[in-house]
N, CA, C and O of each residue as an XYZ file, in Angstrom:
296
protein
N      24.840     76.293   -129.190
C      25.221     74.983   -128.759
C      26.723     74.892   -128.703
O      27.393     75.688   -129.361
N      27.393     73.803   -127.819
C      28.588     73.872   -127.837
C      29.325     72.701   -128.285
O      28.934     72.435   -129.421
N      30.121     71.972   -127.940
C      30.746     70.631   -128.318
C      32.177     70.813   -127.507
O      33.195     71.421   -127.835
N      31.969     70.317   -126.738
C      33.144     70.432   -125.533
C      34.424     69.211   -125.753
O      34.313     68.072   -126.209
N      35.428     69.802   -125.334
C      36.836     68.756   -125.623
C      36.610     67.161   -126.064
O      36.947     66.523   -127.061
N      35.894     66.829   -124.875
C      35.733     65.367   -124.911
C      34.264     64.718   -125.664
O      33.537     63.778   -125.341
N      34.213     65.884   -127.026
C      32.525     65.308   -128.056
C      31.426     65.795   -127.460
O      30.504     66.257   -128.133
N      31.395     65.746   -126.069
C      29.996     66.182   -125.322
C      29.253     67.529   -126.186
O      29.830     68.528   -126.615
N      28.189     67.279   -126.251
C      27.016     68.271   -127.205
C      26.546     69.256   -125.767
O      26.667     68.934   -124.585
N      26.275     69.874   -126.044
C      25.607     71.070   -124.958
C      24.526     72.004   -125.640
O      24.981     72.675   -126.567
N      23.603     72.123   -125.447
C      22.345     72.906   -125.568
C      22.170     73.764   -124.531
O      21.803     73.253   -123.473
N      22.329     74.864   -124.561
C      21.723     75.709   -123.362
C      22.310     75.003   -122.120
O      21.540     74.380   -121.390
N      23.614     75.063   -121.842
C      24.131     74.368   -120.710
C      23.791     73.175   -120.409
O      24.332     72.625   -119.450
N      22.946     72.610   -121.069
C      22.960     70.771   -120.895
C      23.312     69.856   -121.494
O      23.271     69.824   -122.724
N      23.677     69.042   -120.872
C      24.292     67.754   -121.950
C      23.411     67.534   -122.523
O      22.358     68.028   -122.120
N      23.388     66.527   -123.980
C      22.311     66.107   -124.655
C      22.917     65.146   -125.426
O      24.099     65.436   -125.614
N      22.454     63.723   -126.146
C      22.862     62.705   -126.694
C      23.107     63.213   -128.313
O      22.547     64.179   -128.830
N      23.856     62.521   -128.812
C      23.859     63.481   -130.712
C      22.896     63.149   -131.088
O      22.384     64.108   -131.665
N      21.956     61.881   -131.141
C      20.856     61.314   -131.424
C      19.815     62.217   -131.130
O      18.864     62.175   -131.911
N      19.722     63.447   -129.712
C      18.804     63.981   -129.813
C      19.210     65.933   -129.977
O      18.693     66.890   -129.401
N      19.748     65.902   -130.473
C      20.596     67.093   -131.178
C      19.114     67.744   -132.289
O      18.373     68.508   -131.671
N      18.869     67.583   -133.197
C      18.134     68.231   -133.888
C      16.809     68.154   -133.645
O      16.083     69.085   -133.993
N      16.272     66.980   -132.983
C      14.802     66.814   -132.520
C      14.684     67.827   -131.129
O      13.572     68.205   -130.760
N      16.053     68.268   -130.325
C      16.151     69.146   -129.241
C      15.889     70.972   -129.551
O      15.171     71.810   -129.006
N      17.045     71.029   -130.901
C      16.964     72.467   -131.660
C      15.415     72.555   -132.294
O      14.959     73.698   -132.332
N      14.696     71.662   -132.712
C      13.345     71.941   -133.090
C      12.642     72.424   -132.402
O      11.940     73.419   -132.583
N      12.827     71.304   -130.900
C      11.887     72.015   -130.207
C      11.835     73.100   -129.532
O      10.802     73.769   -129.524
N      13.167     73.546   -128.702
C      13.357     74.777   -128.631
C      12.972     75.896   -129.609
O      12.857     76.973   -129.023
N      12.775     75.945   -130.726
C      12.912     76.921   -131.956
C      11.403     76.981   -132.261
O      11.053     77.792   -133.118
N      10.375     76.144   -131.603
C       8.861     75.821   -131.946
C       8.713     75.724   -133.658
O       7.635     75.990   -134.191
N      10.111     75.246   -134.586
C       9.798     74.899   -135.892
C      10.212     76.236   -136.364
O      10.294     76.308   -137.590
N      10.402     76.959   -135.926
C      11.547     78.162   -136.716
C      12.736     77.990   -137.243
O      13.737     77.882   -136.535
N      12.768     77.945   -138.469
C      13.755     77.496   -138.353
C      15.060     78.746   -139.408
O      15.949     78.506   -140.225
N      14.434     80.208   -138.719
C      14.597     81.329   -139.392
C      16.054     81.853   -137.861
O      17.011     82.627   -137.892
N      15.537     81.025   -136.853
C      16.175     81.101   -135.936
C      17.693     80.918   -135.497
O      18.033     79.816   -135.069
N      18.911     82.278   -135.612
C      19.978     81.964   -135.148
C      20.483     80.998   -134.391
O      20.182     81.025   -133.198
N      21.392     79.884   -134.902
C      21.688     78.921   -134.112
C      23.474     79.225   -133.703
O      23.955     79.660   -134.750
N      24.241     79.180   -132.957
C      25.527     79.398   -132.825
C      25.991     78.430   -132.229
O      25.562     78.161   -131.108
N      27.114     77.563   -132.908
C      27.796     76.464   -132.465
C      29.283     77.063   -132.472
O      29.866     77.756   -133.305
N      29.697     76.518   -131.181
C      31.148     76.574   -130.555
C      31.803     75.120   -130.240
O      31.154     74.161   -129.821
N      32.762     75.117   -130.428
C      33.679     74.215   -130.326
C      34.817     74.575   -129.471
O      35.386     75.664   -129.390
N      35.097     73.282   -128.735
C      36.185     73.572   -128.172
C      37.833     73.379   -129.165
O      38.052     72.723   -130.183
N      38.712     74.220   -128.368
C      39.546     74.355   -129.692
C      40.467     73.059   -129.732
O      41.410     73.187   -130.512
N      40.404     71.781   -129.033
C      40.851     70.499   -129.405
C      39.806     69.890   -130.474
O      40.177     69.399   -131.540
N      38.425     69.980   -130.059
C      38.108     69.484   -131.308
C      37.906     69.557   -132.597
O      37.482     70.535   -133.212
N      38.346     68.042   -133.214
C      38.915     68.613   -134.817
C      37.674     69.347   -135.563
O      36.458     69.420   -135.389
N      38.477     69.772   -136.341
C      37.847     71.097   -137.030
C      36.573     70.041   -137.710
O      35.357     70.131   -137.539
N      37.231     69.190   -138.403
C      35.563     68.135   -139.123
C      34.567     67.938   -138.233
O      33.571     68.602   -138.519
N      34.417     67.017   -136.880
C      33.058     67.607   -136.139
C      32.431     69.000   -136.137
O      31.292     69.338   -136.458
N      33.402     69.678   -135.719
C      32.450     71.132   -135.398
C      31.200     70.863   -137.489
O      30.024     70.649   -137.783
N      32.337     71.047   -138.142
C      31.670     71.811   -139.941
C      30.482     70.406   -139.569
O      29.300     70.565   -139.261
N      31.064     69.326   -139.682
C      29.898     68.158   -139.832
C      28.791     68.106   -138.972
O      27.969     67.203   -139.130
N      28.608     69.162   -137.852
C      27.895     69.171   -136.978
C      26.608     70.522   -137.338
O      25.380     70.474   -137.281
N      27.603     71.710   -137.727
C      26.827     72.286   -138.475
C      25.993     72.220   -139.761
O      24.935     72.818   -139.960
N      26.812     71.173   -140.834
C      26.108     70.421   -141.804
C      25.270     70.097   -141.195
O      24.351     70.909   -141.295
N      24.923     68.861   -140.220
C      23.517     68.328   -140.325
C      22.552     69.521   -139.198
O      21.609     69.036   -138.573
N      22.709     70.259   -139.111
C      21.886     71.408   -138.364
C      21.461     71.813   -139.566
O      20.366     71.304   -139.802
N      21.838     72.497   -140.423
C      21.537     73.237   -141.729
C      20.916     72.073   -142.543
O      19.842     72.441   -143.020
N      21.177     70.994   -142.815
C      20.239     69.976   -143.924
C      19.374     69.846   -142.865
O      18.512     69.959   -143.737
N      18.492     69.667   -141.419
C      17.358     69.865   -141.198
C      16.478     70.883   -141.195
O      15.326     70.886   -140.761
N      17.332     72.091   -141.908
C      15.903     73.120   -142.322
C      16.163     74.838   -141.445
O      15.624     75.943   -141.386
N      17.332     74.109   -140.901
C      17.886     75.373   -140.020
C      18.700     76.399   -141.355
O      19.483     75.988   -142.211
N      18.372     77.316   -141.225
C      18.966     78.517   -142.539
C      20.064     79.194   -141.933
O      21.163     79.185   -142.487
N      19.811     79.983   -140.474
C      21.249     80.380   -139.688
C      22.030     79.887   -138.805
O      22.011     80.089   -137.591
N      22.848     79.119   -139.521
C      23.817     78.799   -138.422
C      25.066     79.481   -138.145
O      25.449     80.358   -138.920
N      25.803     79.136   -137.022
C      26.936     80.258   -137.622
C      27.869     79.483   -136.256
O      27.458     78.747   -135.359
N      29.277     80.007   -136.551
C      30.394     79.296   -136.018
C      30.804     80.158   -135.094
O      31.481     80.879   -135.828
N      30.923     80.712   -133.844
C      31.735     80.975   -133.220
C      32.922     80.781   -132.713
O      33.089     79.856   -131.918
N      34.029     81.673   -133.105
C      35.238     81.846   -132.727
C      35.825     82.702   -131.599
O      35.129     83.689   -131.358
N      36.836     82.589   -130.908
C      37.308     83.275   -129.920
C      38.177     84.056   -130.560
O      38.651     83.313   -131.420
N      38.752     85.271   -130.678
C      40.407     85.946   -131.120
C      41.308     85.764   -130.108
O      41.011     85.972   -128.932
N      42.431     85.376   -130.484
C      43.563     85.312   -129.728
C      43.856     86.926   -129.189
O      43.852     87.887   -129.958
N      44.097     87.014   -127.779
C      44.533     87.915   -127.306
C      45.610     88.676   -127.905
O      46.515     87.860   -128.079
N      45.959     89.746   -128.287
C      47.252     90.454   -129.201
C      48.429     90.418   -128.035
O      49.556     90.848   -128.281
């Protein structure tokens, strides 16, 4: 999932409301919830959405989540 400059949530290239954010990852996942999830952020948004976003992914039962980062080019 992503979270683009301007808050917008993205699932698999679609927009989606935050309200339906975890009832969306369920269903995709058919209740797996053993299932790699990877959230990206864009790099304006503050660092507290992205963690608070992954918080409530993980308190609904999701075990892998994980943060993707870009490396700065050397």
């Amino acid at each position: 999932m992503s979270i683009k400059k301007n808050g917008e949530l993205f699932i698999q290239e679609r927009a989606i409301d935050t309200i339906q954010l975890l009832p969306r990852l369920k269903a995709i996942s058919s209740g797996n919830t053993n299932l790699r999830i990877y959230v990206r952020g864009d790099k304006s948004v503050p660092y507290g959405i992205v963690l608070d976003t992954i918080a409530k992914i993980k308190s609904s039962g999701f075990k892998k989540v994980a943060l993707v980062a870009k490396l700065k080019d050397s």
